[in-house]
Coordinates of C-alpha atoms in Angstrom, one line a residue:
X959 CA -31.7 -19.1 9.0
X960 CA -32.1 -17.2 5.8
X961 CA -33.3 -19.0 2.6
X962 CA -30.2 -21.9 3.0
X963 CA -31.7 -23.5 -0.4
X964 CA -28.5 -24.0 -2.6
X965 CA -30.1 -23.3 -6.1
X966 CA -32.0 -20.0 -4.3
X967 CA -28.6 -18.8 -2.8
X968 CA -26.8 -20.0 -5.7
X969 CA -28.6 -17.6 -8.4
X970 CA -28.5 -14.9 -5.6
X971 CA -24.6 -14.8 -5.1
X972 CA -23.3 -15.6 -8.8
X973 CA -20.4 -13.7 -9.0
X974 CA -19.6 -11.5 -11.6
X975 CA -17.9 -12.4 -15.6
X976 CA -14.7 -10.0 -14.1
X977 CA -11.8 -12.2 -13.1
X978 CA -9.8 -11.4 -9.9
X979 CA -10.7 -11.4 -6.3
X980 CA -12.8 -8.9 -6.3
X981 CA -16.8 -9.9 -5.3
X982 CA -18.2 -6.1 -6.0
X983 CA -17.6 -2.5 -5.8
X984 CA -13.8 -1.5 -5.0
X985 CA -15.4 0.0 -1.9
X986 CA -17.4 -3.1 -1.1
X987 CA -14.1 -5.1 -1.2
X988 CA -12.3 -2.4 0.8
X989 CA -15.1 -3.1 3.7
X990 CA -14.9 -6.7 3.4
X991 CA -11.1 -6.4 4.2
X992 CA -11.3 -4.7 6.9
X993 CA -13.9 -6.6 9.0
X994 CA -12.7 -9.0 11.9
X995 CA -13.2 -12.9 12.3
X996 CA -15.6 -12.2 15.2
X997 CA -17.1 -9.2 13.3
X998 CA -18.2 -11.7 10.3
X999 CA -17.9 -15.2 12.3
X1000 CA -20.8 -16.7 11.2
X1001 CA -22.7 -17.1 7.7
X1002 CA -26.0 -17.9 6.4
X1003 CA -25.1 -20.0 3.8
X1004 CA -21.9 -21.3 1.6
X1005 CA -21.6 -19.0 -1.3
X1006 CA -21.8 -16.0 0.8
X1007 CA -18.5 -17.3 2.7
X1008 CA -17.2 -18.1 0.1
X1009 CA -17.5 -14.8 -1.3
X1010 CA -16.4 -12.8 1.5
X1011 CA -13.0 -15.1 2.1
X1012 CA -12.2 -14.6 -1.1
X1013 CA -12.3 -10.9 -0.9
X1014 CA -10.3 -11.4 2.6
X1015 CA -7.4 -13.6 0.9
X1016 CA -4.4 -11.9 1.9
X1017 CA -2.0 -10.5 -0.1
X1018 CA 1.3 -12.5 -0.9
X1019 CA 4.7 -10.7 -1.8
X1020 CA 6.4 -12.4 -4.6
X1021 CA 3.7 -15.0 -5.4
X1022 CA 1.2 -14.9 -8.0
X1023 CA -1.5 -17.2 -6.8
X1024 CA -5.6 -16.1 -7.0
X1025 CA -7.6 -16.7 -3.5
X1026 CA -8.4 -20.1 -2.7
X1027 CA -10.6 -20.7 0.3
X1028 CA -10.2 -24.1 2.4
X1029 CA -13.1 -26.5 3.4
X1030 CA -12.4 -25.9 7.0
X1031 CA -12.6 -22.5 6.4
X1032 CA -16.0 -22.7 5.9
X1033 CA -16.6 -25.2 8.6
X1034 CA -16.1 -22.4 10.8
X1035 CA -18.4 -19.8 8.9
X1036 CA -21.2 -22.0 8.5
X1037 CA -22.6 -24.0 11.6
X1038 CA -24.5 -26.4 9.8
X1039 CA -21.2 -28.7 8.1
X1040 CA -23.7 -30.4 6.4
X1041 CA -25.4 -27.6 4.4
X1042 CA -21.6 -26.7 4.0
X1043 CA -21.2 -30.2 2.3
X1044 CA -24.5 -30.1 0.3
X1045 CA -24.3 -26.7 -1.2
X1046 CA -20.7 -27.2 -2.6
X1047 CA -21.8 -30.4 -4.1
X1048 CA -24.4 -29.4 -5.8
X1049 CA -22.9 -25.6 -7.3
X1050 CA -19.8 -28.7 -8.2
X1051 CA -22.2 -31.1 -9.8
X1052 CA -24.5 -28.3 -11.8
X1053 CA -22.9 -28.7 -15.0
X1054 CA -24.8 -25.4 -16.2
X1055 CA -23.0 -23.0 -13.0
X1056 CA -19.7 -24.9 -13.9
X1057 CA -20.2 -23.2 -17.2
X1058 CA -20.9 -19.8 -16.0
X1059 CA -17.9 -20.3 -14.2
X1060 CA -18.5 -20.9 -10.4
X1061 CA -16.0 -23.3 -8.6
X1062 CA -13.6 -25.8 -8.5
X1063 CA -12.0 -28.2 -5.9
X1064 CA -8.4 -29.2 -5.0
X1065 CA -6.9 -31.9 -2.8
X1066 CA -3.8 -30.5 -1.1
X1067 CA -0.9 -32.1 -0.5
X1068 CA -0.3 -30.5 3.2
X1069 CA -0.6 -34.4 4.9
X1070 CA -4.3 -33.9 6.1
X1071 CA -7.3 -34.1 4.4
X1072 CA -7.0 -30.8 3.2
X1073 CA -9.7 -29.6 0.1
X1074 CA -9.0 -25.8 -1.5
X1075 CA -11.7 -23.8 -3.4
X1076 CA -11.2 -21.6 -5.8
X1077 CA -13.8 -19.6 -8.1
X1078 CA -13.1 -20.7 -11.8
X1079 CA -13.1 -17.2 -12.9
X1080 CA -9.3 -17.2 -10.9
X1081 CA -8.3 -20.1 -12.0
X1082 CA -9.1 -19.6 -15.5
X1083 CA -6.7 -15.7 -15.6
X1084 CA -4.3 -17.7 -13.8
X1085 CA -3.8 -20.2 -16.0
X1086 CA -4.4 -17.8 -19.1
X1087 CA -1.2 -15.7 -17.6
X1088 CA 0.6 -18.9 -17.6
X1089 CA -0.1 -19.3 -21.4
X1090 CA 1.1 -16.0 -22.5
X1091 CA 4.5 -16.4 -20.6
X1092 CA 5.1 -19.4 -21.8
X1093 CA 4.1 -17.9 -25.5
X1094 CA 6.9 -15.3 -24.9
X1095 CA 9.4 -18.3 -24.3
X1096 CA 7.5 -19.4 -28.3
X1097 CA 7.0 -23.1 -26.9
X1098 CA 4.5 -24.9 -29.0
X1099 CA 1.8 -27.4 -28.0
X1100 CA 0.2 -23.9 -26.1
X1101 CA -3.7 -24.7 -27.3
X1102 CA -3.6 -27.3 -24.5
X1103 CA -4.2 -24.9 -22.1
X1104 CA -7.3 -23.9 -24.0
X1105 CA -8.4 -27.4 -24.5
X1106 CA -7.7 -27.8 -20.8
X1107 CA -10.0 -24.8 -19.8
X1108 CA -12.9 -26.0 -21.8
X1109 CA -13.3 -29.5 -22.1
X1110 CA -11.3 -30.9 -18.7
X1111 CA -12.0 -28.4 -16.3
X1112 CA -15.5 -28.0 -17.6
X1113 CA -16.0 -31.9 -17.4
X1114 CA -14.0 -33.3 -14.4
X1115 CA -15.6 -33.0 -11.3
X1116 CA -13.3 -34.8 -9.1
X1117 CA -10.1 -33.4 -7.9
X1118 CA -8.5 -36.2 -9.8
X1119 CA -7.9 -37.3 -13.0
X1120 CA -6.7 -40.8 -14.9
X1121 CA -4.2 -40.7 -17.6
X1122 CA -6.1 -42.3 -20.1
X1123 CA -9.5 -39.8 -19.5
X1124 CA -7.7 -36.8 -19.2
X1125 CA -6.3 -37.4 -23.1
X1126 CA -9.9 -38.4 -24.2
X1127 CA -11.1 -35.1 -22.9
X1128 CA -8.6 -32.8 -24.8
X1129 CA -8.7 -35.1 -27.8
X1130 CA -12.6 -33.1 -27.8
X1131 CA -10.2 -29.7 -28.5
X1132 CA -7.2 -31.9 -31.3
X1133 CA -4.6 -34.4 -31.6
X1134 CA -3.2 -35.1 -28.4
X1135 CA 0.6 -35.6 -28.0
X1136 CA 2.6 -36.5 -24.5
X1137 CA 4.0 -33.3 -24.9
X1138 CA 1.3 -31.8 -24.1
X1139 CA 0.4 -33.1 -20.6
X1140 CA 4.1 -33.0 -19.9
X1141 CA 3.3 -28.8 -21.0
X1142 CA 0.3 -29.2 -18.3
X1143 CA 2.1 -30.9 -15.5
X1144 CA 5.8 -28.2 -16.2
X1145 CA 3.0 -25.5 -15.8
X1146 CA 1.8 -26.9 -12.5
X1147 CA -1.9 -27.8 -13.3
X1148 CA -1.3 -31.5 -12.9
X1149 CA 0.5 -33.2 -10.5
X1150 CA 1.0 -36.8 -10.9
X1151 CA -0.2 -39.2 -8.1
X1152 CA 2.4 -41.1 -6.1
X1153 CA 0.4 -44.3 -5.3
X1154 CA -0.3 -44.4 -9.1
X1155 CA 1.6 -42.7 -11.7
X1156 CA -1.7 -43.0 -14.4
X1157 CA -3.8 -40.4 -11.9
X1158 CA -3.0 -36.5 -11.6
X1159 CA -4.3 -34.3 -9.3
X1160 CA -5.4 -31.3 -10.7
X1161 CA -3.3 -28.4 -9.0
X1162 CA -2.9 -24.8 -8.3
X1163 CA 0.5 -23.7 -9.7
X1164 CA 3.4 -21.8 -8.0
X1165 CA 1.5 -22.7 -4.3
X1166 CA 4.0 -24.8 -3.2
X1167 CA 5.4 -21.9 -1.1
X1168 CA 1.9 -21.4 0.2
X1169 CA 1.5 -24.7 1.5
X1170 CA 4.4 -25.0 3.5
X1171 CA 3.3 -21.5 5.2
X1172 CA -0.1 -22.7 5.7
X1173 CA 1.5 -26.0 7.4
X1174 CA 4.1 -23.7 9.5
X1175 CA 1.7 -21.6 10.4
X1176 CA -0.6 -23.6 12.1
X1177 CA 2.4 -25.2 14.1
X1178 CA 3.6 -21.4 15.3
X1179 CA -0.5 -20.8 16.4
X1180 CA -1.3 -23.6 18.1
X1181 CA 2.2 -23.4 19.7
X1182 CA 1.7 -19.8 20.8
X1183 CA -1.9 -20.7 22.6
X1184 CA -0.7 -24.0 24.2
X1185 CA 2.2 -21.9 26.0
X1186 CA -0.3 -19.5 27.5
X1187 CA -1.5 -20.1 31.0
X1188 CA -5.0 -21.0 30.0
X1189 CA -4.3 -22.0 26.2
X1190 CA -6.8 -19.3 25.3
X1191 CA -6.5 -15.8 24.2
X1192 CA -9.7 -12.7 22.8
X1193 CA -9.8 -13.7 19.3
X1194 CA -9.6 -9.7 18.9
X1195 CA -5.9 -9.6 20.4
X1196 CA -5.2 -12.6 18.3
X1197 CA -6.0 -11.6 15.5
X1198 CA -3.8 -8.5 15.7
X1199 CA -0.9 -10.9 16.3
X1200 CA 1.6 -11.3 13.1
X1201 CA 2.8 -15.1 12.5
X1202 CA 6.8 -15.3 11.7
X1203 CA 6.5 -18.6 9.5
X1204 CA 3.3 -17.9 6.8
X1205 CA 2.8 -15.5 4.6
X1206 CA -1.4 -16.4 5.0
X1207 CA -2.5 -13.9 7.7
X1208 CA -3.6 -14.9 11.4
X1209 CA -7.5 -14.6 9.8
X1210 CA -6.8 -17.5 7.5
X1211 CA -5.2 -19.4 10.1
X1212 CA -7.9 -18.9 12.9
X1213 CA -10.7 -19.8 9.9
X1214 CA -8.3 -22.8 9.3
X1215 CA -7.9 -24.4 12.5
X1216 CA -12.0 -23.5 13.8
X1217 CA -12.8 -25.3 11.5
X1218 CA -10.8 -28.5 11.7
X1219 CA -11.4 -28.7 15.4
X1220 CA -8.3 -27.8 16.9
X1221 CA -9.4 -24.6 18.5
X1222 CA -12.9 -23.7 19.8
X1223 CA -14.5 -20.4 20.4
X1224 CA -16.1 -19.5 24.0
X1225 CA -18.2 -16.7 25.0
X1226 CA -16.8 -14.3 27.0
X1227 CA -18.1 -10.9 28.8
X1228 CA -15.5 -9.1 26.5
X1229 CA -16.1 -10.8 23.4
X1230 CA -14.9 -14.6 22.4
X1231 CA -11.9 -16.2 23.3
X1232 CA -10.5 -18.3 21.1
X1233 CA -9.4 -21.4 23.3
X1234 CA -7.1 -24.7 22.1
X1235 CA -9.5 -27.8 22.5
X1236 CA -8.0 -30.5 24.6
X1237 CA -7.2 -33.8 23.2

């Protein structure tokens, strides 16, 4: 396996200041695109997944949302889960990448244990457009979002946050009024926690439309396999396929559902066959 040390890879696959999903080169980005699951299935380590879903995030009419790239995604990129595990931990905990702007974690709210990853440089131009529409609308309270960015984001590891912490933190950037985590939750960067109304969950705004997609999606694919004769079909041919319910394409989906076990891979004479796994 090539050099899997996280700090060695790390340094290797920084990605650049330039917001936006792009990893490289317009032409680089182009090729990345284009490839297949089965022509890039496997990975040597994290970041360059990581890298290469973002640049394969598909477009979405009528929602502005930057790539995000689920854990299970990368379950099915990288064999070993645990280097998966180890490597995100540590670029998450290395307070000095966080500040060059590497990644960030989400809990999703799709009823599984779902975990979305998004480079910071996306989330950051995300929530700066946010900002400046809401500074058109001449709303006040709008340093927030800066004192967000810098001393939250930067700080808070965990995809969660507790009421009382999260005013401490911005209190590092001013005075902190209610009105301005009510301005944070409106914008769709926190989400308050059912169980307890003190936590958030930190959030990616205007996915809501996403999620659903992402849950009706997986319904229409593995509904589609478990009606063939065999519950199988050439992950080429599948991935051709166009799903009725997401917007996500049927790469994301295939990525999504390797990943979390519910389909399996098999070898095949003309390639692999993407095959449901039995309960």
């Amino acid at each position: 396996m090539e050099n899997s040390n996280p700090s060695t890879s790390r340094k290797r696959q920084r990605p650049g200041p330039e917001p936006g999903p792009e990893p490289g080169p317009e032409s680089d980005l182009n090729e990345a695109q284009l490839q297949s699951v089965e022509e890039n299935f496997n990975f040597s380590d994290t970041l360059v997944a990581l890298r290469m879903m973002r640049a394969q995030f598909p477009r979405i009419e009528k929602v502005s949302i930057p790539p995000f790239i689920l854990r299970s995604q990368l379950y099915s990129s990288v064999k070993d889960r645990t280097q998966v595990d180890r490597e995100l931990e540590y670029i998450c905990a290395s307070q000095s990448l966080r500040r060059e702007g590497v990644l960030c974690t989400f809990k999703l709210n799709t009823g599984q244990d779902d975990h979305a990853i998004m480079f910071l440089d996306d989330y950051f131009s995300q929530i700066e457009r946010i900002s400046k529409r809401l500074e058109a609308q001449k709303l006040e309270g709008l340093c927030v979002f800066e004192w967000f960015k810098e001393h939250v984001i930067h700080s808070k590891l965990d995809p969660s946050i507790g009421h009382d912490e999260l005013r401490s933190l911005l209190s590092l950037g001013g005075k902190v009024k209610e009105e301005h985590i009510s301005l944070l939750i409106n914008a769709g960067l926190l989400t308050r926690q059912l169980i307890d109304p003190n936590m958030y969950w930190f959030a990616i705004p205007n996915i809501g439309s996403v999620l659903k997609g992402l849950s009706q999606g997986r319904k229409e694919l593995m509904s589609f396999l478990n009606r063939r004769k065999y519950k199988e079909m050439a992950m080429a041919a599948l991935e051709k396929k166009r799903l009725r319910l997401s917007p996500l394409d049927m790469r994301f989906h295939l990525r999504d559902l390797l990943g979390s076990g519910h389909l399996k891979t098999v070898e095949a004479p003309t390639g692999l066959l993407v095959k449901v796994v039995k309960d």
